[in-house]
Tab-separated table of C-alpha atoms in Angstrom:
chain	number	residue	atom	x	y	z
A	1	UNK	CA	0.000	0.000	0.000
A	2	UNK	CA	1.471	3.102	-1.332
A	3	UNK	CA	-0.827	5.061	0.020
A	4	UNK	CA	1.157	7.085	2.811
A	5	UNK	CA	3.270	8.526	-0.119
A	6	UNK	CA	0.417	10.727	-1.487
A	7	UNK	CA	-0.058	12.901	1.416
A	8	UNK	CA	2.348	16.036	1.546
A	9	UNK	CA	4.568	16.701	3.868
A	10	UNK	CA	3.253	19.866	6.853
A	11	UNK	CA	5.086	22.312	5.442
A	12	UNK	CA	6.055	25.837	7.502
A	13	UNK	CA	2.898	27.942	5.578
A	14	UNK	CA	0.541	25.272	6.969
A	15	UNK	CA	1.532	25.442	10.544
A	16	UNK	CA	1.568	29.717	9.630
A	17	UNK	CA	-2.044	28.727	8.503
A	18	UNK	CA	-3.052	26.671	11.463
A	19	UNK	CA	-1.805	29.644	13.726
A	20	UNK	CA	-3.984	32.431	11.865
A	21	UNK	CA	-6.837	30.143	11.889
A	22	UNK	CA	-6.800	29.421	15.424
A	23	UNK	CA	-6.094	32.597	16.743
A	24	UNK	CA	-9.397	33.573	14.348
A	25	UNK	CA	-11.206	30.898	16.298
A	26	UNK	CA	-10.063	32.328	19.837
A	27	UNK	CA	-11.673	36.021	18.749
A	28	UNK	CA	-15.318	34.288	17.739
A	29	UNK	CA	-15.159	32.401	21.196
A	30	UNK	CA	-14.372	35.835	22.524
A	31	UNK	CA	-16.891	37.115	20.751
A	32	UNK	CA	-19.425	34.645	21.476
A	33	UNK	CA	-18.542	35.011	25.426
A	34	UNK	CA	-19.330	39.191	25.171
A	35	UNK	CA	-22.568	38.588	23.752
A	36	UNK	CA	-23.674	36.463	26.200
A	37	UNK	CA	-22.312	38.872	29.080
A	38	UNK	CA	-24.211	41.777	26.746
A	39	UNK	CA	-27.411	39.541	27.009
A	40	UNK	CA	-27.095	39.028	30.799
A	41	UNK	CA	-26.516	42.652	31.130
A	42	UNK	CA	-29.687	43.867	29.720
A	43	UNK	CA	-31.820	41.243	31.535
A	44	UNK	CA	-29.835	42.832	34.450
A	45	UNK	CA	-31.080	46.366	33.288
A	46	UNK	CA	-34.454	45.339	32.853
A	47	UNK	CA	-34.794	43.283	36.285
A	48	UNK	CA	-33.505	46.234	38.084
A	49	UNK	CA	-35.987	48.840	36.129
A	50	UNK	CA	-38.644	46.723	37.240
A	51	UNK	CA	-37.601	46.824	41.044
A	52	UNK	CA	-37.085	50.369	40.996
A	53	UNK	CA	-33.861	50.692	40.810
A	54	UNK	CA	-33.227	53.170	38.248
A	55	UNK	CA	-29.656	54.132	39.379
A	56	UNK	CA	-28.504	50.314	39.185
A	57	UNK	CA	-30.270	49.588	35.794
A	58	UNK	CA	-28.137	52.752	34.281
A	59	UNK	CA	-24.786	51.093	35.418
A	60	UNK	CA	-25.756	48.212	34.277
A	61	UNK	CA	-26.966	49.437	30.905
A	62	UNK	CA	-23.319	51.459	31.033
A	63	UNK	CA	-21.631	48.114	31.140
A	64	UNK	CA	-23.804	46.717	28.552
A	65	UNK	CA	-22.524	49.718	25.987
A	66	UNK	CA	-18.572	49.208	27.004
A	67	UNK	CA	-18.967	45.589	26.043
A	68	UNK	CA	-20.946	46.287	22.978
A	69	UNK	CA	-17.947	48.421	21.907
A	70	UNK	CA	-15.610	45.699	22.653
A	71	UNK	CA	-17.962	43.411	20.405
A	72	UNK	CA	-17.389	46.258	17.424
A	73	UNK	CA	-13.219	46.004	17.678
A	74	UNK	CA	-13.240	42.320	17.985
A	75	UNK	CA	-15.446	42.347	14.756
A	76	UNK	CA	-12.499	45.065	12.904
A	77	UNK	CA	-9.961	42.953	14.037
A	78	UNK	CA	-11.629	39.290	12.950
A	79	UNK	CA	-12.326	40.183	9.678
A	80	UNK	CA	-8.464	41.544	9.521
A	81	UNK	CA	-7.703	38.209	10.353
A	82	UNK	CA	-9.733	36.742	8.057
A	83	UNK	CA	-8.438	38.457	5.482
A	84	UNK	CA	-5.010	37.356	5.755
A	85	UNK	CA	-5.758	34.269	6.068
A	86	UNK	CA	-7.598	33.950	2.665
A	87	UNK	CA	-4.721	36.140	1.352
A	88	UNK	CA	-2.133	33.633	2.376
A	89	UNK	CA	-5.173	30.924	0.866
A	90	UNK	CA	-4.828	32.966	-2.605
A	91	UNK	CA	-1.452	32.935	-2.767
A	92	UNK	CA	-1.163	29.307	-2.187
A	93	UNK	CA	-3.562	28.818	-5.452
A	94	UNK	CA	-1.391	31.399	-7.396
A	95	UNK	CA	1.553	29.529	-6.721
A	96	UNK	CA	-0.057	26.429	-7.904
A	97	UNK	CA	-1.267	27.959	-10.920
A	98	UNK	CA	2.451	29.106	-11.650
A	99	UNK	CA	3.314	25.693	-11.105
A	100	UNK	CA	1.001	24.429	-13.929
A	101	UNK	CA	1.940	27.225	-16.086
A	102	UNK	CA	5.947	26.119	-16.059
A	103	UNK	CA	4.904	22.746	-16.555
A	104	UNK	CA	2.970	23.311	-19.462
A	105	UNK	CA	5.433	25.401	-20.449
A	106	UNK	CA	8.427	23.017	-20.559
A	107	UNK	CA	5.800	20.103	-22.089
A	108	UNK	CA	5.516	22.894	-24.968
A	109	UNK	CA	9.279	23.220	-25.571
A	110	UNK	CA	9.623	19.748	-26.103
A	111	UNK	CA	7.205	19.184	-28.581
A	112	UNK	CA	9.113	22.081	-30.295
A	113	UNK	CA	12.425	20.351	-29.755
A	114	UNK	CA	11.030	17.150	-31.909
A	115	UNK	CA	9.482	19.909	-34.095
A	116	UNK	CA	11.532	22.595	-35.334
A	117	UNK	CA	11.192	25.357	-38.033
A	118	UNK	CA	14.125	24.011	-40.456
A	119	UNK	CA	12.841	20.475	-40.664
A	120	UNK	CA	8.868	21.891	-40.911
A	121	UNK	CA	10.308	24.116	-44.145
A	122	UNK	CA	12.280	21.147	-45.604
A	123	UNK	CA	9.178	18.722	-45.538
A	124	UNK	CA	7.129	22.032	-47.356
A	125	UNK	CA	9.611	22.063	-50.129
A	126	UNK	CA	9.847	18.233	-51.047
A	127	UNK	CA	6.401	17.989	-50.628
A	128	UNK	CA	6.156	20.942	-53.368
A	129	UNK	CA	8.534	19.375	-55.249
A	130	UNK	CA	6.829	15.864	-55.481
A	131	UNK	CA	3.560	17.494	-56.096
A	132	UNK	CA	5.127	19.605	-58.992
A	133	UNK	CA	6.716	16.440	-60.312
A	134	UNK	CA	4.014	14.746	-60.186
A	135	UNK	CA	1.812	17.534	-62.469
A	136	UNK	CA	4.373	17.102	-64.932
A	137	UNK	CA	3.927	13.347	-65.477
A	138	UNK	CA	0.041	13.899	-65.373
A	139	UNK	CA	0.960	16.268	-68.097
A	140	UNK	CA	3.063	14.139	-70.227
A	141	UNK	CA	0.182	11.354	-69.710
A	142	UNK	CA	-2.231	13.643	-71.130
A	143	UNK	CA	-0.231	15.252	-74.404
A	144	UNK	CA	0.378	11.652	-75.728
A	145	UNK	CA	-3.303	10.659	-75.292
A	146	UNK	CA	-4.839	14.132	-76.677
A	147	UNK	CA	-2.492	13.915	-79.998
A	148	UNK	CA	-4.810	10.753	-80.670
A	149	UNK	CA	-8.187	12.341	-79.529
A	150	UNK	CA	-7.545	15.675	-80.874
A	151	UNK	CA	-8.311	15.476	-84.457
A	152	UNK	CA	-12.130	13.653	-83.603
A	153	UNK	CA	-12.696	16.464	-80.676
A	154	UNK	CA	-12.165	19.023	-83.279
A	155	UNK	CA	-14.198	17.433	-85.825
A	156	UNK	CA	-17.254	16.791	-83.028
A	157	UNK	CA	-16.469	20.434	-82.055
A	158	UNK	CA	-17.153	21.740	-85.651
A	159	UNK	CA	-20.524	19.452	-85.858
A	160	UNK	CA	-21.912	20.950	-82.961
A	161	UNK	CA	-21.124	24.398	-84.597
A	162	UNK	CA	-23.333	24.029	-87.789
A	163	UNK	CA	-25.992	22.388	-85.671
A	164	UNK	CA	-26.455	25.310	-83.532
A	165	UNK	CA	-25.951	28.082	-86.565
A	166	UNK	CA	-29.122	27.666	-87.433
A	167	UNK	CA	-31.079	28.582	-84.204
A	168	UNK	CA	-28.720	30.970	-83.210
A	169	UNK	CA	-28.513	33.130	-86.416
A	170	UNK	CA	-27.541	36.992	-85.697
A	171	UNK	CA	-30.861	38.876	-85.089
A	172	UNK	CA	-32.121	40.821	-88.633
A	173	UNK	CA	-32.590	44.473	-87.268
A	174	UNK	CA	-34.298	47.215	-89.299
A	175	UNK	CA	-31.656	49.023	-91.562
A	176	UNK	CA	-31.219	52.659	-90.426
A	177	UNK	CA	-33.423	54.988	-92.518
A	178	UNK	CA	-32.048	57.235	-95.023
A	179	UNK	CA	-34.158	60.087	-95.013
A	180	UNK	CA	-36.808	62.169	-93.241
A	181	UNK	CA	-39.875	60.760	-92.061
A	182	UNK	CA	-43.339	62.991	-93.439
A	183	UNK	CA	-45.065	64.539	-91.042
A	184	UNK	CA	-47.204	67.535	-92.136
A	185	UNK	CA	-49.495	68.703	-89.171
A	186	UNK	CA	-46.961	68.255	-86.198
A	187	UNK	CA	-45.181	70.953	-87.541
A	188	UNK	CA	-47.427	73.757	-86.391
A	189	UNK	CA	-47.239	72.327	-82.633
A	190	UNK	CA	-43.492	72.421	-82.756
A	191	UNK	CA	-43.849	75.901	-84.146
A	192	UNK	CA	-45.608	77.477	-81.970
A	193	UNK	CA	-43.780	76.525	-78.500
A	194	UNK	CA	-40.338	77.556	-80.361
A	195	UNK	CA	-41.934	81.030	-80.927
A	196	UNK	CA	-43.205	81.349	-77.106
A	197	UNK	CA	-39.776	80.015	-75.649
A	198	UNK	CA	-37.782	82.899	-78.330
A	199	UNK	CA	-40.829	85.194	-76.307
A	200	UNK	CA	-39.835	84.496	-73.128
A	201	UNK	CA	-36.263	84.824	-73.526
A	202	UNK	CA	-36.274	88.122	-74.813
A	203	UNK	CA	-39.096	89.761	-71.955
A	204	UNK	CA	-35.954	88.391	-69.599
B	1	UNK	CA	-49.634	2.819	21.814
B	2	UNK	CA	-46.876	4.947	20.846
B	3	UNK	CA	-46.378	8.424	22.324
B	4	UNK	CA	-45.125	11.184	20.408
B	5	UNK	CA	-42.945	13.529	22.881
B	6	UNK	CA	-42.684	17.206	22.706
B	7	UNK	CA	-39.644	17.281	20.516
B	8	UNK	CA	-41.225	15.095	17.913
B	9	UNK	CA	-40.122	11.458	19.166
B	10	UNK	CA	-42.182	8.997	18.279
B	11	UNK	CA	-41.562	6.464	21.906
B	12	UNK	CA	-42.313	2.723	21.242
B	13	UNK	CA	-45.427	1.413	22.811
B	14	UNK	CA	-43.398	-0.737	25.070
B	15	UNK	CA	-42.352	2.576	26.800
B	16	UNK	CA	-45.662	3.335	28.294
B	17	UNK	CA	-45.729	-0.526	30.181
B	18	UNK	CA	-44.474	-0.094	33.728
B	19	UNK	CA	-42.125	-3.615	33.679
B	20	UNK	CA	-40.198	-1.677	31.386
B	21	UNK	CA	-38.334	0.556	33.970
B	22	UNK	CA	-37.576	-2.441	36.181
B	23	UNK	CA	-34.877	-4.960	35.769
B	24	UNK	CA	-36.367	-7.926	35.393
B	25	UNK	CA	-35.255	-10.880	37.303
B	26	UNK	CA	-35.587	-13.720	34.533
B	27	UNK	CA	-32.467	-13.373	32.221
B	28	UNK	CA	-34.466	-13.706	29.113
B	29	UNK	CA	-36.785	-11.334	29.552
B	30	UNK	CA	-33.953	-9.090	31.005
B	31	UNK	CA	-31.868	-9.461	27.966
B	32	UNK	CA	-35.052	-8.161	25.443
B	33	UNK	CA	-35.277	-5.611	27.481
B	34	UNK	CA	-31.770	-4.497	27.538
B	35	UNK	CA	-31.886	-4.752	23.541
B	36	UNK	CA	-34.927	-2.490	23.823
B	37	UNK	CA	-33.119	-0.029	25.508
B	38	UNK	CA	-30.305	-0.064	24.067
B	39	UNK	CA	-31.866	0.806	20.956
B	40	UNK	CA	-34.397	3.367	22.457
B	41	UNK	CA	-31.402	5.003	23.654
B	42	UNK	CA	-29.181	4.978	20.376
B	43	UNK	CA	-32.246	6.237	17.964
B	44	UNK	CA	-33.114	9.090	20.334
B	45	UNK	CA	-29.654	10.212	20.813
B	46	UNK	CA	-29.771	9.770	16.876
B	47	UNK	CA	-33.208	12.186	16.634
B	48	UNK	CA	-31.828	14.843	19.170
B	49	UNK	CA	-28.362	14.702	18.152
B	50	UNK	CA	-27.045	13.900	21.808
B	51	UNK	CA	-23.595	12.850	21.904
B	52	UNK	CA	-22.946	11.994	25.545
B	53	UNK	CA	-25.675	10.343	28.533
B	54	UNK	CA	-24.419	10.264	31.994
B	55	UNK	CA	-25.738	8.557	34.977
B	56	UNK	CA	-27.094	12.087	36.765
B	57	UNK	CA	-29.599	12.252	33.581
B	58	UNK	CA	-31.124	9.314	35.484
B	59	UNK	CA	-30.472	10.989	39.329
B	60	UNK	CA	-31.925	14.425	37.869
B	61	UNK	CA	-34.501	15.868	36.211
B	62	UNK	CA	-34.122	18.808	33.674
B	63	UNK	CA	-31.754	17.091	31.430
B	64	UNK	CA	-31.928	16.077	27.498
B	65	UNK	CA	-32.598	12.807	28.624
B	66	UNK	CA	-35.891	13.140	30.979
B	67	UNK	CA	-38.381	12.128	27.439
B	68	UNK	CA	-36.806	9.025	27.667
B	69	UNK	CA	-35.559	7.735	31.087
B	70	UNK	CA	-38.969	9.400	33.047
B	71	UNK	CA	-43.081	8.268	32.099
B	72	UNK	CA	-44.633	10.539	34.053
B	73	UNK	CA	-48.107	9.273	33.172
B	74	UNK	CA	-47.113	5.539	34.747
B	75	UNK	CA	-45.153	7.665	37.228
B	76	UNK	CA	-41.896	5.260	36.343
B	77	UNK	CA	-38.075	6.054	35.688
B	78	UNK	CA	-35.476	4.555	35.402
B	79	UNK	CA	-33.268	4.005	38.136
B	80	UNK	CA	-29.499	4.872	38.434
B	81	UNK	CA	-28.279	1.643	38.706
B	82	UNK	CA	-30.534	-0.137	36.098
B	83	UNK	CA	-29.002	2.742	33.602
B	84	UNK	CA	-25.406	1.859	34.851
B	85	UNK	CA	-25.988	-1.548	33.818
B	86	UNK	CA	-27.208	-0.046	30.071
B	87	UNK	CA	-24.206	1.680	29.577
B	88	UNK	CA	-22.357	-1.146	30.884
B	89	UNK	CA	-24.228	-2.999	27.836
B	90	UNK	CA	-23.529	-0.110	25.332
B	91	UNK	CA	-19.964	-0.038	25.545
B	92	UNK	CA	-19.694	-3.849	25.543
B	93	UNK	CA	-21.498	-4.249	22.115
B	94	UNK	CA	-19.131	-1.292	21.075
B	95	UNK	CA	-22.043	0.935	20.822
B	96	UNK	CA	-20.658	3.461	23.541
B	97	UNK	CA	-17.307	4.481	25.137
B	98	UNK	CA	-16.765	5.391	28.521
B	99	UNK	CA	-15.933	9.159	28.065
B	100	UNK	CA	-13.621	10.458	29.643
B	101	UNK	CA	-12.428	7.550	29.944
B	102	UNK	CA	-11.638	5.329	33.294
B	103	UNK	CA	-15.228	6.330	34.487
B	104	UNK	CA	-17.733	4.944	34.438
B	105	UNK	CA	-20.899	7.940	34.936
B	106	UNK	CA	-20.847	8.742	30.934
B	107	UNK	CA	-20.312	7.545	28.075
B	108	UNK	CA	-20.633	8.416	24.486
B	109	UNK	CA	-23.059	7.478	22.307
B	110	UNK	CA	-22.031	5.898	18.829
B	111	UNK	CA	-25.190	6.386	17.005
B	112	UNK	CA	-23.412	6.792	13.886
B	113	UNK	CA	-19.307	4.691	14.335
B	114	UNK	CA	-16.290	6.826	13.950
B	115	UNK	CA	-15.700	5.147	10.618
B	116	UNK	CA	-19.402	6.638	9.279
B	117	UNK	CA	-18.416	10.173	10.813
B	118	UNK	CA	-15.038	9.827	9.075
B	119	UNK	CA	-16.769	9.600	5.616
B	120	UNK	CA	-19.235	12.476	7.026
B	121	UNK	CA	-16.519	14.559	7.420
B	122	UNK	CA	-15.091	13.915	4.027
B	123	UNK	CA	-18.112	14.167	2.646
B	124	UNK	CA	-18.925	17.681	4.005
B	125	UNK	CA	-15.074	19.113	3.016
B	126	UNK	CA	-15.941	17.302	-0.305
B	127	UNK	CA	-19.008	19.609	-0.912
B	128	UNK	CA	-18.133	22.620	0.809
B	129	UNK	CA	-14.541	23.079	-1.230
B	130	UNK	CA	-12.221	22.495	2.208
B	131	UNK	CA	-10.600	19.754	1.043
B	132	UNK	CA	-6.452	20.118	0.965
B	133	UNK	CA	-6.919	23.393	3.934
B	134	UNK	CA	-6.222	23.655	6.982
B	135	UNK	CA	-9.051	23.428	9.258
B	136	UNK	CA	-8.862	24.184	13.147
B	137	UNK	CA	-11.182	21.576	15.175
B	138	UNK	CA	-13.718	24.288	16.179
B	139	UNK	CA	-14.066	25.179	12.513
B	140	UNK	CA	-15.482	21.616	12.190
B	141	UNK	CA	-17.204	21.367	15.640
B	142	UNK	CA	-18.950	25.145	15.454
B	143	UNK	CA	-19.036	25.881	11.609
B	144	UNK	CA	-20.873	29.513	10.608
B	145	UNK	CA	-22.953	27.559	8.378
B	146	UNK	CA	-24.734	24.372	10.357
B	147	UNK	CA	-23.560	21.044	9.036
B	148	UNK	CA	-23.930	18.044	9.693
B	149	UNK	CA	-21.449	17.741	11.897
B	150	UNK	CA	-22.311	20.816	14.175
B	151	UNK	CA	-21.824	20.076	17.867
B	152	UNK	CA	-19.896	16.540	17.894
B	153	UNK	CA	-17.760	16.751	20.941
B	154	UNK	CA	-14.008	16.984	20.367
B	155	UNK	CA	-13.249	13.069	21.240
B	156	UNK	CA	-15.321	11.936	18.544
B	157	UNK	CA	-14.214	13.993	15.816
B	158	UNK	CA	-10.513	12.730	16.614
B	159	UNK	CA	-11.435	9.076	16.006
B	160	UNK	CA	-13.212	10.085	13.132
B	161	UNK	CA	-10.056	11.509	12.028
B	162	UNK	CA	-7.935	8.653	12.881
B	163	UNK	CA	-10.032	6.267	10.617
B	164	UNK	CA	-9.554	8.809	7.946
B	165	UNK	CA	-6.008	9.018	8.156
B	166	UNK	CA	-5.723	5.247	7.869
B	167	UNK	CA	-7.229	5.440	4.109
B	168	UNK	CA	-4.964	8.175	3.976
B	169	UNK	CA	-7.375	11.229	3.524
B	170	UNK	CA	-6.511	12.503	6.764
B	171	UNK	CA	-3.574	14.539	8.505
B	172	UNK	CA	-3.534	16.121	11.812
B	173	UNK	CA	-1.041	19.174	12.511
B	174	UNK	CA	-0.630	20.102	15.641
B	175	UNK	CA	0.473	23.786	16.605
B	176	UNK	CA	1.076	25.235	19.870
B	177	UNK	CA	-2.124	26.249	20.842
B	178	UNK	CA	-4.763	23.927	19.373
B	179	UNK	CA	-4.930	21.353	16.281
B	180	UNK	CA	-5.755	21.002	12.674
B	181	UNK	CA	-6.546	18.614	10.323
B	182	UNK	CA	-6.134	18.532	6.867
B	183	UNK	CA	-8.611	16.529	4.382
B	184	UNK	CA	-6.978	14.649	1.230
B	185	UNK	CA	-9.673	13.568	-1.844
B	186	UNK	CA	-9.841	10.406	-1.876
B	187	UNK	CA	-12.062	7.334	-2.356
B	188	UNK	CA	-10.384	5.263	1.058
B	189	UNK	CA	-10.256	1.835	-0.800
């Protein structure tokens, strides 16, 4: 049983721990121990007001606001406490985070030992190379076949050619007229408004 | 006919029959009768959360244990002695320890065996993110939040953590003022 082995070893910032967290623990049992001597105060107070005794119910209501102002520095000084002890908790997780970073770190560098930027470029260019090589044997593959084929892909092309002519003849537009169209009448009209517009510019 | 008590007990019927707070002569019927109370005992120390009984919760009245030790309506109790002999039964079966020990006037209860309050405790640290910290023993004892370990008396808690650390999910620090403990994750097999 390996067991033992996985439990770390009490180091100095645990017993520093320990020591904060105790000494947080005294101040609530302080704390706890005022607040009951506040409660027995005011039943005190009241008792007292009830017999009468108005001068003893003021002490004891005097006592009750001196321990109620011990409560409120106890209080300050816990949640100092507290504080530094989650501080001290923080910093503990930093460190461990820091920890993790390195190691990833280091795991990272030696992937990039096994993987450097020379050999990366050297496999680019061979692989460029065998791909280029390659295109020019496809090439060569193809020229020897097409010097057979080309002569009947021609002659199919040329077949298809004078099939289509037919439906796709150039469109027969109107031929541009040569003279003036006749119009008699629409003369007048255009006239007219040429006489009012010469009108108008001259009035300007 | 089973009484229910003011704190929500339900008492077994055999509670309200007056042979019940005697000691009964004939061993046989003596020995059910221990067994009875024995478990009476254990599953109301197990409702109210009692940790310790003690002889003077027999000699007195006022204490946690009146519900159970006193019938007023058969006007019975049990007697001093007859309750010495319980415990004497309690700690036998391993139910009980004498506590403190090398007395014999109380004893504490094991309603639940260190071992289960070991795998409470790891349970609770579990859920409440405390595993791998430091924590004092009043932090466990007296948490801000109630849990269910709030109020088990110091002795207990330390076996607890003494089955813990033998799966290895437990280690005590001591400082010069008080102790810690320090939880591990773990499954204890």
């Amino acid at each position: 049983m390996g067991g033992n082995q996985s439990i770390p070893k009490i180091t100095a910032q645990d017993r520093a721990i320990l020591d904060l967290k105790l000494q947080r623990d005294k101040l609530k049992q302080y704390q706890k121990k005022i607040q009951t001597v506040l409660d027995r105060e005011h039943e005190i107070a009241k008792a007292q007001l009830a017999a009468g005794r108005k001068d003893r119910a003021i002490v004891a209501l005097r006592r009750r606001k001196y321990q109620e102002s011990l409560l409120q520095k106890t209080d300050t000084q816990l949640e100092t406490l507290e504080q530094l002890v989650s501080t001290i908790e923080f910093s503990l997780v930093e460190v461990s985070v820091l920890h993790g970073l390195k190691q990833g770190n280091e795991v990272l560098k030696e992937i990039h030992k096994q993987m450097n930027v020379e050999s990366v470029e050297k496999l680019m260019e061979e692989t460029a190379e065998a791909q280029a090589y390659q295109r020019e044997i496809d090439e060569m593959l193809t020229t020897t076949l097409t010097l057979d084929e080309e002569e009947s892909v021609q002659l199919e092309l040329r077949a298809l050619q004078a099939e289509q002519e037919p439906e796709t003849a150039p469109v027969k537009l109107p031929t541009v007229p040569t003279s003036e169209p006749i119009v008699t009448e629409p003369d007048e009209h255009i006239a007219i408004p040429e006489q009012q517009r010469a009108k108008v510019a001259l009035e300007a | 006919m089973a009484r229910l008590t003011p704190t929500g007990y339900l008492l077994p019927s055999i509670h309200s029959v007056p042979p019940f707070f005697t000691e009964q002569p004939n061993p046989t019927t003596q020995a059910t009768l221990t067994e009875q109370w024995t478990r009476l005992i254990l599953s109301y120390a197990r409702h109210r959360r009692l940790f310790f009984i003690r002889i003077e919760d027999a000699e007195t009245t006022g204490g946690d244990w009146d519900e159970v030790l006193r019938n007023e309506q058969i006007n019975r109790r049990v007697m001093p002695a007859h309750l010495s002999s319980l415990l004497a039964t309690l700690v036998a079966k391993n139910l009980a320890v004498y506590e403190p020990p090398k007395q014999t006037r109380s004893v504490l209860l094991f309603w639940r065996s260190p071992e289960e309050w070991g795998e409470t405790l790891h349970e609770w640290a579990t859920s409440t993110g405390q595993l791998n910290t430091i924590l004092t023993f009043y932090e466990i004892e007296d948490p801000p939040v109630p849990s269910p370990l709030s109020g088990i008396p110091t002795a207990l808690l330390r076996k607890a953590i003494a089955s813990l650390s033998k799966t290895g999910r437990a280690q005590i620090i001591g400082a010069a003022d008080g102790e810690g403990v320090r939880l591990f994750a773990g499954t204890g097999k």
